[in-house]
């Protein structure tokens, strides 16, 4: 059964929080720098002006470097974990995607702990459990739903390339008000939608 490496996830989340702190630090340094320059100008103080220019830029560089490192190592690490989990869950539940049908319409929804897929209005669902994340924030939820949508897209494009015949494949994203968004085409009239095909190439 597909699942997250909880210890690794916690490590990445701690690193991600350090990156967030570094961003707030940069913002604080910037505002302090601006305030110090204003005071220096008001008092015509060369000393304050030198202090501002001598201290703020190095601190901003350090803060930005820490934030960038944390985003690259930990933020991207979490994204990779989500994609891996989505792929493994879809493989385990491939039958629920109803690949034997020629016309498929998927709905992708989410709640406070998971993302779900249903197909052709059926009651059967594939559930992606994101409870290990703790608080499933709106931004993380959006990233998870995007990962599911991207994998659906690439899956059916690849199935088409391997000879599977579909008249149409599309998906809709359900927002928090349970209202379906516009359908996003994957296969139209038996052929891959150009945008869907381009997105699939980028995901390889």
Short mmCIF file of N, CA, C and O in Angstrom, two decimals, residues 113-174:
data_model
loop_
_atom_site.label_atom_id
_atom_site.label_comp_id
_atom_site.label_asym_id
_atom_site.label_seq_id
_atom_site.Cartn_x
_atom_site.Cartn_y
_atom_site.Cartn_z
N UNK A 113 -8.05 16.38 4.68
CA UNK A 113 -6.95 15.42 4.84
C UNK A 113 -6.63 14.63 3.57
O UNK A 113 -5.65 13.89 3.55
N UNK A 114 -7.43 14.77 2.52
CA UNK A 114 -7.22 13.90 1.36
C UNK A 114 -7.66 14.55 0.06
O UNK A 114 -8.35 15.57 0.04
N UNK A 115 -7.24 13.90 -1.03
CA UNK A 115 -7.70 14.22 -2.38
C UNK A 115 -8.39 12.98 -2.91
O UNK A 115 -7.95 11.86 -2.62
N UNK A 116 -9.47 13.15 -3.65
CA UNK A 116 -10.21 12.00 -4.17
C UNK A 116 -10.47 12.15 -5.68
O UNK A 116 -10.61 13.26 -6.18
N UNK A 117 -10.53 11.00 -6.35
CA UNK A 117 -10.90 10.96 -7.76
C UNK A 117 -12.13 10.08 -7.92
O UNK A 117 -12.20 8.99 -7.36
N UNK A 118 -13.10 10.55 -8.68
CA UNK A 118 -14.22 9.70 -9.09
C UNK A 118 -14.30 9.79 -10.62
O UNK A 118 -13.82 10.74 -11.22
N UNK A 119 -14.90 8.76 -11.24
CA UNK A 119 -14.96 8.73 -12.69
C UNK A 119 -16.38 8.49 -13.18
O UNK A 119 -17.11 7.66 -12.63
N UNK A 120 -16.78 9.24 -14.17
CA UNK A 120 -18.10 9.13 -14.80
C UNK A 120 -19.25 9.17 -13.81
O UNK A 120 -20.27 8.49 -13.96
N UNK A 121 -19.07 9.97 -12.76
CA UNK A 121 -20.13 10.15 -11.77
C UNK A 121 -20.36 8.96 -10.87
O UNK A 121 -21.35 8.92 -10.13
N UNK A 122 -19.47 7.98 -10.90
CA UNK A 122 -19.64 6.79 -10.07
C UNK A 122 -19.34 7.04 -8.61
O UNK A 122 -18.73 8.04 -8.23
N UNK A 123 -19.78 6.10 -7.76
CA UNK A 123 -19.57 6.23 -6.32
C UNK A 123 -18.17 5.77 -5.90
O UNK A 123 -17.66 6.19 -4.85
N UNK A 124 -17.56 4.90 -6.68
CA UNK A 124 -16.22 4.41 -6.34
C UNK A 124 -15.22 5.55 -6.47
O UNK A 124 -15.24 6.32 -7.44
N UNK A 125 -14.32 5.66 -5.49
CA UNK A 125 -13.34 6.74 -5.50
C UNK A 125 -11.95 6.20 -5.20
O UNK A 125 -11.79 5.20 -4.50
N UNK A 126 -10.97 6.88 -5.75
CA UNK A 126 -9.58 6.65 -5.35
C UNK A 126 -9.24 7.76 -4.36
O UNK A 126 -9.44 8.94 -4.65
N UNK A 127 -8.77 7.38 -3.19
CA UNK A 127 -8.49 8.35 -2.13
C UNK A 127 -6.98 8.44 -1.90
O UNK A 127 -6.31 7.43 -1.69
N UNK A 128 -6.48 9.66 -1.94
CA UNK A 128 -5.06 9.93 -1.65
C UNK A 128 -5.01 10.56 -0.26
O UNK A 128 -5.46 11.68 -0.05
N UNK A 129 -4.47 9.81 0.67
CA UNK A 129 -4.45 10.23 2.08
C UNK A 129 -3.24 11.12 2.37
O UNK A 129 -2.10 10.67 2.32
N UNK A 130 -3.52 12.40 2.68
CA UNK A 130 -2.45 13.34 3.01
C UNK A 130 -2.45 13.71 4.48
O UNK A 130 -1.89 14.74 4.88
N UNK A 131 -3.05 12.87 5.32
CA UNK A 131 -3.08 13.14 6.75
C UNK A 131 -1.69 13.21 7.39
O UNK A 131 -1.52 13.91 8.39
N UNK A 132 -0.67 12.49 6.85
CA UNK A 132 0.67 12.62 7.45
C UNK A 132 1.22 14.05 7.43
O UNK A 132 2.15 14.36 8.17
N UNK A 133 0.66 14.90 6.59
CA UNK A 133 1.12 16.29 6.53
C UNK A 133 0.67 17.11 7.73
O UNK A 133 1.14 18.21 7.94
N UNK A 134 -0.26 16.55 8.51
CA UNK A 134 -0.82 17.33 9.61
C UNK A 134 -1.83 18.31 9.06
O UNK A 134 -2.86 17.90 8.53
N UNK A 135 -1.53 19.60 9.12
CA UNK A 135 -2.41 20.60 8.57
C UNK A 135 -2.26 20.62 7.05
O UNK A 135 -1.20 20.94 6.52
N UNK A 136 -3.33 20.26 6.35
CA UNK A 136 -3.33 20.20 4.89
C UNK A 136 -3.71 21.59 4.38
O UNK A 136 -4.87 21.88 4.10
N UNK A 137 -2.73 22.48 4.28
CA UNK A 137 -2.98 23.88 3.92
C UNK A 137 -3.53 24.00 2.51
O UNK A 137 -3.43 23.07 1.70
N UNK A 138 -4.11 25.16 2.22
CA UNK A 138 -4.69 25.40 0.90
C UNK A 138 -3.63 25.27 -0.20
O UNK A 138 -3.89 24.69 -1.26
N UNK A 139 -2.44 25.81 0.06
CA UNK A 139 -1.39 25.74 -0.96
C UNK A 139 -0.93 24.31 -1.17
O UNK A 139 -0.71 23.88 -2.31
N UNK A 140 -0.80 23.55 -0.08
CA UNK A 140 -0.39 22.15 -0.20
C UNK A 140 -1.50 21.33 -0.87
O UNK A 140 -1.23 20.43 -1.67
N UNK A 141 -2.75 21.64 -0.52
CA UNK A 141 -3.88 20.94 -1.14
C UNK A 141 -3.90 21.19 -2.64
O UNK A 141 -4.12 20.27 -3.44
N UNK A 142 -3.66 22.44 -3.04
CA UNK A 142 -3.64 22.78 -4.46
C UNK A 142 -2.51 22.04 -5.17
O UNK A 142 -2.69 21.54 -6.29
N UNK A 143 -1.35 21.94 -4.51
CA UNK A 143 -0.21 21.23 -5.10
C UNK A 143 -0.53 19.74 -5.26
O UNK A 143 -0.17 19.12 -6.27
N UNK A 144 -1.21 19.17 -4.27
CA UNK A 144 -1.57 17.75 -4.33
C UNK A 144 -2.57 17.49 -5.44
O UNK A 144 -2.44 16.53 -6.20
N UNK A 145 -3.57 18.36 -5.56
CA UNK A 145 -4.58 18.19 -6.62
C UNK A 145 -3.94 18.37 -8.00
O UNK A 145 -4.29 17.67 -8.95
N UNK A 146 -3.00 19.29 -8.08
CA UNK A 146 -2.29 19.50 -9.34
C UNK A 146 -1.47 18.27 -9.72
O UNK A 146 -1.43 17.87 -10.89
N UNK A 147 -0.84 17.64 -8.72
CA UNK A 147 -0.06 16.43 -8.97
C UNK A 147 -0.95 15.30 -9.47
O UNK A 147 -0.58 14.55 -10.38
N UNK A 148 -2.14 15.19 -8.88
CA UNK A 148 -3.09 14.15 -9.31
C UNK A 148 -3.54 14.43 -10.75
O UNK A 148 -3.58 13.51 -11.59
N UNK A 149 -3.88 15.68 -11.04
CA UNK A 149 -4.33 16.04 -12.39
C UNK A 149 -3.24 15.78 -13.42
O UNK A 149 -3.49 15.23 -14.50
N UNK A 150 -2.01 16.16 -13.09
CA UNK A 150 -0.88 15.96 -14.01
C UNK A 150 -0.66 14.48 -14.29
O UNK A 150 -0.36 14.09 -15.42
N UNK A 151 -0.79 13.66 -13.23
CA UNK A 151 -0.57 12.22 -13.41
C UNK A 151 -1.69 11.59 -14.23
O UNK A 151 -1.43 10.70 -15.06
N UNK A 152 -2.91 12.03 -14.02
CA UNK A 152 -4.02 11.54 -14.85
C UNK A 152 -3.76 11.87 -16.31
O UNK A 152 -3.95 11.04 -17.20
N UNK A 153 -3.35 13.10 -16.54
CA UNK A 153 -3.08 13.56 -17.90
C UNK A 153 -2.02 12.70 -18.56
O UNK A 153 -2.23 12.15 -19.65
N UNK A 154 -0.87 12.55 -17.90
CA UNK A 154 0.23 11.79 -18.50
C UNK A 154 -0.11 10.31 -18.65
O UNK A 154 0.29 9.67 -19.63
N UNK A 155 -0.89 9.77 -17.71
CA UNK A 155 -1.26 8.35 -17.78
C UNK A 155 -2.04 8.03 -19.03
O UNK A 155 -1.73 7.07 -19.76
N UNK A 156 -3.05 8.85 -19.34
CA UNK A 156 -3.90 8.54 -20.49
C UNK A 156 -3.26 8.93 -21.81
O UNK A 156 -3.55 8.31 -22.85
N UNK A 157 -2.37 9.90 -21.79
CA UNK A 157 -1.60 10.18 -23.00
C UNK A 157 -0.69 9.00 -23.32
O UNK A 157 -0.57 8.57 -24.47
N UNK A 158 -0.05 8.44 -22.30
CA UNK A 158 0.84 7.30 -22.50
C UNK A 158 0.06 6.05 -22.94
O UNK A 158 0.53 5.28 -23.77
N UNK A 159 -1.13 5.87 -22.35
CA UNK A 159 -1.96 4.74 -22.77
C UNK A 159 -2.36 4.88 -24.24
O UNK A 159 -2.38 3.89 -24.99
N UNK A 160 -2.66 6.09 -24.65
CA UNK A 160 -2.98 6.35 -26.06
C UNK A 160 -1.78 6.01 -26.95
O UNK A 160 -1.93 5.37 -28.00
N UNK A 161 -0.60 6.42 -26.52
CA UNK A 161 0.61 6.16 -27.31
C UNK A 161 0.90 4.67 -27.42
O UNK A 161 1.53 4.22 -28.38
N UNK A 162 0.43 3.91 -26.42
CA UNK A 162 0.66 2.46 -26.45
C UNK A 162 -0.45 1.70 -27.19
O UNK A 162 -0.46 0.47 -27.20
N UNK A 163 -1.38 2.44 -27.76
CA UNK A 163 -2.40 1.81 -28.60
C UNK A 163 -3.80 1.76 -28.03
O UNK A 163 -4.73 1.29 -28.70
N UNK A 164 -4.01 2.25 -26.80
CA UNK A 164 -5.36 2.27 -26.24
C UNK A 164 -6.21 3.30 -26.97
O UNK A 164 -5.72 4.39 -27.29
N UNK A 165 -7.45 2.96 -27.23
CA UNK A 165 -8.33 3.85 -27.99
C UNK A 165 -9.34 4.51 -27.05
O UNK A 165 -10.09 3.84 -26.34
N UNK A 166 -9.35 5.83 -27.05
CA UNK A 166 -10.31 6.60 -26.26
C UNK A 166 -10.96 7.66 -27.14
O UNK A 166 -10.27 8.32 -27.93
N UNK A 167 -12.26 7.80 -27.01
CA UNK A 167 -12.93 8.86 -27.76
C UNK A 167 -12.77 10.19 -27.04
O UNK A 167 -12.58 11.24 -27.68
N UNK A 168 -12.82 10.15 -25.71
CA UNK A 168 -12.63 11.39 -24.95
C UNK A 168 -12.20 11.07 -23.52
O UNK A 168 -12.67 10.11 -22.92
N UNK A 169 -11.32 11.90 -23.00
CA UNK A 169 -10.90 11.83 -21.61
C UNK A 169 -10.76 13.26 -21.12
O UNK A 169 -10.16 14.10 -21.80
N UNK A 170 -11.34 13.55 -19.97
CA UNK A 170 -11.25 14.89 -19.40
C UNK A 170 -11.31 14.80 -17.88
O UNK A 170 -11.68 13.76 -17.32
N UNK A 171 -10.95 15.90 -17.22
CA UNK A 171 -11.09 15.94 -15.77
C UNK A 171 -11.56 17.33 -15.35
O UNK A 171 -11.36 18.32 -16.06
N UNK A 172 -12.21 17.37 -14.21
CA UNK A 172 -12.65 18.62 -13.60
C UNK A 172 -12.14 18.66 -12.18
O UNK A 172 -12.06 17.65 -11.51
N UNK A 173 -11.82 19.86 -11.72
CA UNK A 173 -11.40 20.05 -10.33
C UNK A 173 -12.57 20.64 -9.55
O UNK A 173 -13.18 21.62 -9.98
N UNK A 174 -12.89 20.02 -8.42
CA UNK A 174 -13.98 20.49 -7.56
C UNK A 174 -13.41 21.44 -6.52
O UNK A 174 -12.49 21.09 -5.79
#
